[in-house]
Amino acid sequence: MGAVILGTGSCLPQKELSNQDLEKLVETSDEWILSRTGISTRRISGKGEEAFQLGTSAAKKALAMANVMADDIDLIIVATMSSHMSMPSCACFVQKELGATKAFAYDVNAACSGFLFALDSGDKYLRVEKGKKILVIGTETLSSRTNWKDRNTCILFGDGAGAAVLEYQESEQGIVASSLFSDGTLWNLLYMHSAPSCNPDLEQAGNPGNYILMEGREVFKYAVKAMEAAINDLLLKEHVNIEAIDLMIPHQANIRILKKLVTRLGIKKEKVFINVHKYGNTSAGSIPIALDEANREGCLKRGDLLLVCSFGGGFTWGATLVRW
Ligand code: ACO
């Protein structure tokens, strides 16, 4: 049918940063953060926990579950916007760390939707290059792109990575289809500058620094509507009713966004996997981390219909159906 997920893995940094810890950094409270976002704590990278290192650990676990050797991998796609270097790509560092000598490797930047976009690219690649194996990874260290003095944003994000090994199979299993979207006209509601330009003519006026800026309320409204629309588009296209979904794994941004989405879709809340309370919003890491947890906790059994959806800066958003 399409690309089958042979194995999943995830890696979270050691260090926790709780809401109580954040109370010491900015004027906020555990009660405010929990009631507005559903987040209690998040993980923050320390030394040796760069995006490529978290991604590599997640990939090793996914390879072990899939029983695939690193040098059997043909392609590595990494979704990230917080690699320690702009060049080489994070994917090339992961390739080096894994010793995946046969693989070519590149990054995808679709902000929080990065993993879904990368998964779709991987699926399309495998439908042409049958017989190959690929690694799709979402990894972020947004702690390195956070203004720790801005209480509007610093409470939301966390670091982490997840990975999946894919292979094309002629079976009922695999990625069924995706509906993916972007709208660059809304870039200014959620964005992050690059490092300052060396060319004065290309210097961005008012570049405040290399960190996330956001119009939270607007993002909230668009996120709910856009994910709902993408899911409905996909379900209509594939002639699938929402009742047929066995598990939904949404991008873990905010519990209030998810509750609104769940109500509008009419899906039973027991079918929705949530871990935002533990890790905050890990951007491109969020879906593969949740997918790995759901998989290892036995929430998915063969033949289940899995619905995944995301929303992020760009704006970028989408939904994917997977027959497990
Ligand atoms: N602690 C205490 N007070 C705060 C904090 C904080 N951390 N942050 C903001 N406030 C204050 C504001 O200053 C404001 O005070 P004022 O009324 O005196 O001006 C008040 O709380 C209300 O601020 P709002 O921004 O209107 O609060 P809102 O209820 O909208 O919640 C939030 C803010 C949580 C950011 C919400 O808008 C949201 O979740 N937006 C979605 C953002 C998101 O998820 N972004 C992630 C990237 S996109 C994605 O992954 C989907």
CSV table of C-alpha atoms and ligand atoms in Angstrom, one decimal:
chain,number,residue,atom,x,y,z
A,1,MET,CA,0.0,0.0,0.0
A,2,GLY,CA,2.7,2.5,1.1
A,3,ALA,CA,5.6,3.0,3.5
A,4,VAL,CA,5.3,0.8,6.5
A,5,ILE,CA,6.7,1.9,9.8
A,6,LEU,CA,9.0,-0.9,10.9
A,7,GLY,CA,10.2,0.6,14.1
A,8,THR,CA,10.0,3.8,16.2
A,9,GLY,CA,12.3,5.4,18.8
A,10,SER,CA,12.6,8.5,20.8
A,11,CYS,CA,15.0,10.4,23.0
A,12,LEU,CA,14.4,13.1,25.6
A,13,PRO,CA,17.1,15.1,27.3
A,14,GLN,CA,17.9,14.2,31.0
A,15,LYS,CA,17.2,17.6,32.5
A,16,GLU,CA,13.7,18.6,33.5
A,17,LEU,CA,12.4,22.1,33.7
A,18,SER,CA,9.2,22.3,35.7
A,19,ASN,CA,6.7,25.1,35.8
A,20,GLN,CA,8.0,25.8,39.3
A,21,ASP,CA,11.5,26.2,37.9
A,22,LEU,CA,10.0,28.7,35.3
A,23,GLU,CA,8.5,30.7,38.2
A,24,LYS,CA,12.1,31.6,39.1
A,25,LEU,CA,12.9,32.8,35.6
A,26,VAL,CA,9.9,34.9,34.6
A,27,GLU,CA,6.8,36.3,36.2
A,28,THR,CA,4.5,33.3,35.8
A,29,SER,CA,2.9,30.5,37.9
A,30,ASP,CA,2.4,26.8,37.7
A,31,GLU,CA,-1.4,27.4,37.8
A,32,TRP,CA,-1.2,29.9,34.8
A,33,ILE,CA,0.9,27.6,32.7
A,34,LEU,CA,-1.1,24.4,33.5
A,35,SER,CA,-4.5,26.0,32.9
A,36,ARG,CA,-3.5,27.8,29.7
A,37,THR,CA,-1.4,25.0,28.1
A,38,GLY,CA,-1.7,21.7,30.0
A,39,ILE,CA,2.1,21.6,30.4
A,40,SER,CA,3.6,20.7,33.7
A,41,THR,CA,7.2,20.1,32.8
A,42,ARG,CA,9.5,19.9,29.8
A,43,ARG,CA,13.0,18.5,29.0
A,44,ILE,CA,15.9,20.8,28.3
A,45,SER,CA,19.1,19.7,26.6
A,46,GLY,CA,22.4,19.8,28.3
A,47,LYS,CA,25.9,19.2,27.0
A,48,GLY,CA,26.1,16.3,24.4
A,49,GLU,CA,22.3,16.6,23.7
A,50,GLU,CA,22.3,18.6,20.5
A,51,ALA,CA,19.5,18.0,18.0
A,52,PHE,CA,21.6,15.5,16.0
A,53,GLN,CA,22.6,13.6,19.1
A,54,LEU,CA,19.0,13.3,20.3
A,55,GLY,CA,18.0,12.4,16.8
A,56,THR,CA,20.8,9.7,16.6
A,57,SER,CA,19.7,8.1,19.9
A,58,ALA,CA,16.0,8.0,18.7
A,59,ALA,CA,17.1,6.6,15.4
A,60,LYS,CA,19.2,3.8,17.1
A,61,LYS,CA,16.1,2.7,19.1
A,62,ALA,CA,13.9,2.8,16.0
A,63,LEU,CA,16.5,0.7,14.1
A,64,ALA,CA,16.7,-1.8,16.9
A,65,MET,CA,13.0,-2.2,17.0
A,66,ALA,CA,12.9,-2.6,13.2
A,67,ASN,CA,15.8,-5.0,13.3
A,68,VAL,CA,17.5,-3.0,10.6
A,69,MET,CA,21.3,-2.1,10.5
A,70,ALA,CA,22.3,1.5,10.1
A,71,ASP,CA,24.3,0.6,6.9
A,72,ASP,CA,21.1,-0.8,5.4
A,73,ILE,CA,19.5,2.6,5.4
A,74,ASP,CA,19.3,4.4,2.0
A,75,LEU,CA,18.0,7.8,3.0
A,76,ILE,CA,17.8,9.9,6.2
A,77,ILE,CA,15.4,12.8,6.3
A,78,VAL,CA,15.5,15.0,9.4
A,79,ALA,CA,12.9,17.5,10.3
A,80,THR,CA,14.3,20.3,12.4
A,81,MET,CA,14.7,24.1,12.8
A,82,SER,CA,17.1,24.0,15.6
A,83,SER,CA,20.3,22.2,14.5
A,84,HIS,CA,23.5,23.5,16.0
A,85,MET,CA,24.7,24.4,12.4
A,86,SER,CA,22.9,25.6,9.3
A,87,MET,CA,25.4,23.6,7.2
A,88,PRO,CA,26.0,20.7,7.1
A,89,SER,CA,22.5,19.5,7.7
A,90,CYS,CA,21.4,17.8,10.9
A,91,ALA,CA,20.7,14.8,8.8
A,92,CYS,CA,24.4,14.6,7.7
A,93,PHE,CA,25.5,14.6,11.4
A,94,VAL,CA,23.0,11.9,12.2
A,95,GLN,CA,24.3,9.9,9.2
A,96,LYS,CA,27.9,10.2,10.5
A,97,GLU,CA,26.9,9.3,14.1
A,98,LEU,CA,25.0,6.2,12.9
A,99,GLY,CA,27.6,5.1,10.4
A,100,ALA,CA,24.9,4.9,7.8
A,101,THR,CA,27.5,4.9,5.0
A,102,LYS,CA,25.0,4.1,2.2
A,103,ALA,CA,22.5,6.7,3.0
A,104,PHE,CA,22.1,10.2,1.5
A,105,ALA,CA,20.7,12.7,4.0
A,106,TYR,CA,19.0,16.0,4.1
A,107,ASP,CA,16.9,18.3,6.4
A,108,VAL,CA,13.3,19.5,6.1
A,109,ASN,CA,12.1,22.7,7.8
A,110,ALA,CA,8.4,22.9,8.1
A,111,ALA,CA,8.5,24.0,11.8
A,112,CYS,CA,6.2,21.9,14.0
A,113,SER,CA,4.8,20.1,10.9
A,114,GLY,CA,8.3,19.0,9.9
A,115,PHE,CA,7.9,15.3,10.8
A,116,LEU,CA,4.6,14.9,8.9
A,117,PHE,CA,6.1,16.7,5.8
A,118,ALA,CA,9.3,14.5,6.1
A,119,LEU,CA,7.1,11.4,6.5
A,120,ASP,CA,5.2,12.3,3.3
A,121,SER,CA,8.5,12.8,1.4
A,122,GLY,CA,9.7,9.4,2.6
A,123,ASP,CA,6.5,7.7,1.7
A,124,LYS,CA,6.6,9.2,-1.8
A,125,TYR,CA,10.3,8.3,-2.3
A,126,LEU,CA,9.6,4.7,-1.3
A,127,ARG,CA,6.6,4.3,-3.6
A,128,VAL,CA,9.1,5.0,-6.5
A,129,GLU,CA,12.3,3.4,-5.0
A,130,LYS,CA,10.7,0.2,-3.7
A,131,GLY,CA,13.1,-2.0,-1.8
A,132,LYS,CA,14.9,0.8,-0.1
A,133,LYS,CA,14.8,1.6,3.6
A,134,ILE,CA,14.7,5.1,5.1
A,135,LEU,CA,14.9,6.8,8.4
A,136,VAL,CA,12.6,9.8,9.2
A,137,ILE,CA,13.5,11.8,12.3
A,138,GLY,CA,12.0,14.9,14.0
A,139,THR,CA,14.4,16.5,16.4
A,140,GLU,CA,14.6,19.9,18.2
A,141,THR,CA,16.5,21.8,20.8
A,142,LEU,CA,14.2,24.8,20.9
A,143,SER,CA,15.7,25.7,24.3
A,144,SER,CA,18.6,27.1,22.1
A,145,ARG,CA,16.0,29.3,20.2
A,146,THR,CA,14.0,30.5,23.2
A,147,ASN,CA,14.0,34.0,24.7
A,148,TRP,CA,14.1,32.9,28.3
A,149,LYS,CA,13.0,36.4,29.4
A,150,ASP,CA,9.7,36.2,27.3
A,151,ARG,CA,7.0,34.5,29.4
A,152,ASN,CA,4.7,34.4,26.3
A,153,THR,CA,6.9,31.8,24.7
A,154,CYS,CA,9.5,30.3,27.1
A,155,ILE,CA,6.8,28.3,28.9
A,156,LEU,CA,5.7,26.4,25.8
A,157,PHE,CA,8.6,24.6,24.3
A,158,GLY,CA,10.8,21.6,25.2
A,159,ASP,CA,13.6,19.6,23.5
A,160,GLY,CA,13.4,16.0,22.2
A,161,ALA,CA,13.5,13.7,19.2
A,162,GLY,CA,11.7,10.8,17.7
A,163,ALA,CA,12.4,8.6,14.7
A,164,ALA,CA,10.8,6.0,12.4
A,165,VAL,CA,12.2,3.4,10.1
A,166,LEU,CA,10.2,3.0,6.8
A,167,GLU,CA,10.1,0.4,4.1
A,168,TYR,CA,7.6,-0.1,1.2
A,169,GLN,CA,5.5,-3.2,1.4
A,170,GLU,CA,2.7,-4.5,-0.9
A,171,SER,CA,0.3,-5.1,2.0
A,172,GLU,CA,-2.7,-3.6,3.7
A,173,GLN,CA,-0.3,-1.9,6.1
A,174,GLY,CA,1.4,1.5,5.7
A,175,ILE,CA,0.9,5.2,5.0
A,176,VAL,CA,-2.5,5.6,3.3
A,177,ALA,CA,-2.4,9.3,2.3
A,178,SER,CA,-1.6,12.8,3.5
A,179,SER,CA,-3.2,16.2,3.1
A,180,LEU,CA,-0.5,18.9,3.6
A,181,PHE,CA,-0.8,22.6,3.4
A,182,SER,CA,1.2,25.9,3.8
A,183,ASP,CA,0.3,29.6,3.9
A,184,GLY,CA,3.3,31.8,3.8
A,185,THR,CA,1.2,35.0,4.0
A,186,LEU,CA,0.7,34.3,7.7
A,187,TRP,CA,4.5,33.9,8.5
A,188,ASN,CA,4.4,36.9,10.8
A,189,LEU,CA,2.2,35.2,13.4
A,190,LEU,CA,4.9,32.7,14.4
A,191,TYR,CA,8.5,33.1,13.3
A,192,MET,CA,12.2,33.0,14.2
A,193,HIS,CA,14.9,35.1,12.7
A,194,SER,CA,18.2,33.7,11.4
A,195,ALA,CA,21.5,34.7,12.9
A,196,PRO,CA,22.4,38.4,12.1
A,197,SER,CA,23.4,38.9,8.5
A,198,CYS,CA,27.1,39.6,7.6
A,199,ASN,CA,25.8,41.7,4.7
A,200,PRO,CA,24.5,45.1,6.0
A,201,ASP,CA,22.2,45.3,3.0
A,202,LEU,CA,20.5,42.1,3.9
A,203,GLU,CA,20.2,42.9,7.6
A,204,GLN,CA,16.6,42.4,8.8
A,205,ALA,CA,15.4,45.6,10.3
A,206,GLY,CA,14.5,45.1,13.9
A,207,ASN,CA,16.0,41.5,14.1
A,208,PRO,CA,15.6,41.0,17.8
A,209,GLY,CA,17.6,37.7,17.9
A,210,ASN,CA,17.6,34.1,16.8
A,211,TYR,CA,14.5,33.1,18.8
A,212,ILE,CA,10.8,32.3,18.4
A,213,LEU,CA,8.2,35.1,18.3
A,214,MET,CA,4.5,34.5,18.3
A,215,GLU,CA,1.0,36.0,18.3
A,216,GLY,CA,-0.3,33.3,20.7
A,217,ARG,CA,-4.0,34.0,20.3
A,218,GLU,CA,-3.9,34.1,16.5
A,219,VAL,CA,-1.8,30.9,16.4
A,220,PHE,CA,-4.3,29.2,18.6
A,221,LYS,CA,-7.3,30.1,16.4
A,222,TYR,CA,-5.6,29.1,13.1
A,223,ALA,CA,-4.2,25.9,14.6
A,224,VAL,CA,-7.6,24.5,15.6
A,225,LYS,CA,-9.3,25.5,12.3
A,226,ALA,CA,-6.4,24.4,10.1
A,227,MET,CA,-6.0,20.9,11.6
A,228,GLU,CA,-9.7,20.3,11.6
A,229,ALA,CA,-9.9,21.3,7.9
A,230,ALA,CA,-6.8,19.1,7.0
A,231,ILE,CA,-8.3,16.1,8.8
A,232,ASN,CA,-11.7,16.6,7.1
A,233,ASP,CA,-10.1,17.0,3.7
A,234,LEU,CA,-8.1,13.7,4.2
A,235,LEU,CA,-11.0,11.7,5.6
A,236,LEU,CA,-13.3,12.8,2.7
A,237,LYS,CA,-10.6,12.0,0.2
A,238,GLU,CA,-10.1,8.6,1.6
A,239,HIS,CA,-13.8,7.9,2.3
A,240,VAL,CA,-13.0,7.3,6.0
A,241,ASN,CA,-15.4,8.3,8.8
A,242,ILE,CA,-14.0,9.7,12.0
A,243,GLU,CA,-15.5,6.8,13.9
A,244,ALA,CA,-13.2,4.5,12.0
A,245,ILE,CA,-10.1,6.1,13.5
A,246,ASP,CA,-8.5,3.8,16.2
A,247,LEU,CA,-5.9,6.3,17.5
A,248,MET,CA,-5.2,10.0,16.8
A,249,ILE,CA,-1.8,11.4,17.5
A,250,PRO,CA,-1.9,15.2,17.2
A,251,HIS,CA,1.0,17.6,17.4
A,252,GLN,CA,1.5,18.2,21.1
A,253,ALA,CA,1.3,22.0,21.3
A,254,ASN,CA,-1.3,22.9,23.9
A,255,ILE,CA,-4.0,20.9,25.7
A,256,ARG,CA,-6.6,23.6,24.9
A,257,ILE,CA,-5.9,23.5,21.2
A,258,LEU,CA,-6.3,19.7,21.4
A,259,LYS,CA,-9.5,19.8,23.4
A,260,LYS,CA,-11.1,22.2,20.9
A,261,LEU,CA,-10.0,20.1,18.0
A,262,VAL,CA,-11.3,16.9,19.5
A,263,THR,CA,-14.7,18.5,20.2
A,264,ARG,CA,-15.0,19.8,16.7
A,265,LEU,CA,-14.0,16.5,15.1
A,266,GLY,CA,-16.3,14.5,17.3
A,267,ILE,CA,-13.6,11.9,18.0
A,268,LYS,CA,-13.8,10.1,21.4
A,269,LYS,CA,-11.1,11.7,23.7
A,270,GLU,CA,-10.0,8.2,24.8
A,271,LYS,CA,-8.7,7.7,21.2
A,272,VAL,CA,-6.4,10.7,21.4
A,273,PHE,CA,-2.8,10.3,22.6
A,274,ILE,CA,-1.6,13.1,24.8
A,275,ASN,CA,1.8,13.6,26.4
A,276,VAL,CA,2.1,17.5,26.2
A,277,HIS,CA,2.0,17.6,30.0
A,278,LYS,CA,5.4,15.9,30.2
A,279,TYR,CA,7.4,17.4,27.4
A,280,GLY,CA,5.7,20.7,26.3
A,281,ASN,CA,5.8,21.5,22.6
A,282,THR,CA,8.8,19.8,21.1
A,283,SER,CA,8.0,21.1,17.6
A,284,ALA,CA,9.1,18.6,14.9
A,285,GLY,CA,10.0,16.1,17.7
A,286,SER,CA,6.4,16.1,19.1
A,287,ILE,CA,4.7,13.6,16.7
A,288,PRO,CA,7.5,11.0,16.5
A,289,ILE,CA,8.0,11.1,20.3
A,290,ALA,CA,4.2,10.6,20.9
A,291,LEU,CA,4.2,7.9,18.1
A,292,ASP,CA,7.0,6.0,19.8
A,293,GLU,CA,5.4,6.2,23.3
A,294,ALA,CA,2.0,5.1,21.9
A,295,ASN,CA,3.7,2.2,20.1
A,296,ARG,CA,5.7,1.1,23.1
A,297,GLU,CA,2.7,1.4,25.4
A,298,GLY,CA,0.8,-1.0,23.1
A,299,CYS,CA,-1.8,1.6,22.0
A,300,LEU,CA,-1.4,0.5,18.4
A,301,LYS,CA,-2.2,-3.0,17.1
A,302,ARG,CA,-1.8,-4.3,13.6
A,303,GLY,CA,-4.6,-3.2,11.3
A,304,ASP,CA,-5.5,-0.1,13.4
A,305,LEU,CA,-6.2,3.2,11.5
A,306,LEU,CA,-3.9,5.9,12.9
A,307,LEU,CA,-4.6,9.6,12.3
A,308,VAL,CA,-1.8,12.1,12.8
A,309,CYS,CA,-2.1,15.9,12.4
A,310,SER,CA,0.1,18.9,12.9
A,311,PHE,CA,0.3,22.7,12.7
A,312,GLY,CA,3.3,25.0,12.9
A,313,GLY,CA,5.1,28.1,11.7
A,314,GLY,CA,4.9,29.1,8.1
A,315,PHE,CA,2.0,28.4,8.6
A,316,THR,CA,2.3,24.7,7.8
A,317,TRP,CA,-0.2,22.1,8.6
A,318,GLY,CA,-1.6,18.7,7.6
A,319,ALA,CA,-2.9,15.3,8.4
A,320,THR,CA,-1.8,11.7,7.6
A,321,LEU,CA,-3.6,8.4,7.7
A,322,VAL,CA,-1.6,5.2,8.5
A,323,ARG,CA,-2.8,1.6,8.5
A,324,TRP,CA,-0.7,0.1,11.3
B,1,ACO,N1,2.4,33.7,32.9
B,1,ACO,C1,1.5,34.6,33.3
B,1,ACO,N2,0.9,35.4,32.6
B,1,ACO,C2,1.2,35.4,31.2
B,1,ACO,C3,2.1,34.5,30.7
B,1,ACO,C4,2.7,33.6,31.6
B,1,ACO,N3,3.6,32.7,31.1
B,1,ACO,N4,2.1,34.7,29.4
B,1,ACO,C5,1.3,35.7,29.1
B,1,ACO,N5,0.7,36.1,30.2
B,1,ACO,C6,-0.3,37.2,30.4
B,1,ACO,C7,-0.3,38.2,29.3
B,1,ACO,O1,0.7,39.1,29.4
B,1,ACO,C8,-1.6,38.8,29.4
B,1,ACO,O2,-1.7,39.7,30.4
B,1,ACO,P1,-2.5,41.1,30.2
B,1,ACO,O3,-3.9,40.7,30.0
B,1,ACO,O4,-2.2,41.8,31.4
B,1,ACO,O5,-1.9,41.7,28.9
B,1,ACO,C9,-2.5,37.6,29.8
B,1,ACO,O6,-1.6,36.6,30.4
B,1,ACO,C10,-3.3,36.9,28.7
B,1,ACO,O7,-2.4,36.7,27.6
B,1,ACO,P2,-2.8,36.0,26.3
B,1,ACO,O8,-1.7,35.9,25.4
B,1,ACO,O9,-4.1,36.6,25.8
B,1,ACO,O10,-3.2,34.5,27.0
B,1,ACO,P3,-3.9,33.3,26.3
B,1,ACO,O11,-5.0,32.9,27.1
B,1,ACO,O12,-4.1,33.5,24.8
B,1,ACO,O13,-2.7,32.2,26.4
B,1,ACO,C11,-1.1,31.1,25.1
B,1,ACO,C12,-1.5,32.4,25.8
B,1,ACO,C13,-0.9,30.0,26.1
B,1,ACO,C14,0.3,31.4,24.4
B,1,ACO,C15,-2.2,30.8,24.0
B,1,ACO,O14,-2.5,31.9,23.2
B,1,ACO,C16,-1.8,29.7,23.1
B,1,ACO,O15,-1.7,28.6,23.6
B,1,ACO,N6,-1.5,29.9,21.9
B,1,ACO,C17,-1.0,28.9,21.0
B,1,ACO,C18,0.4,29.1,20.9
B,1,ACO,C19,1.2,27.8,20.5
B,1,ACO,O16,0.8,26.7,20.8
B,1,ACO,N7,2.3,28.0,19.9
B,1,ACO,C20,3.2,27.0,19.6
B,1,ACO,C21,3.7,27.0,18.3
B,1,ACO,S1,2.5,26.7,17.1
B,1,ACO,C22,2.1,25.1,17.4
B,1,ACO,O17,2.9,24.3,17.7
B,1,ACO,C23,0.6,24.8,17.2
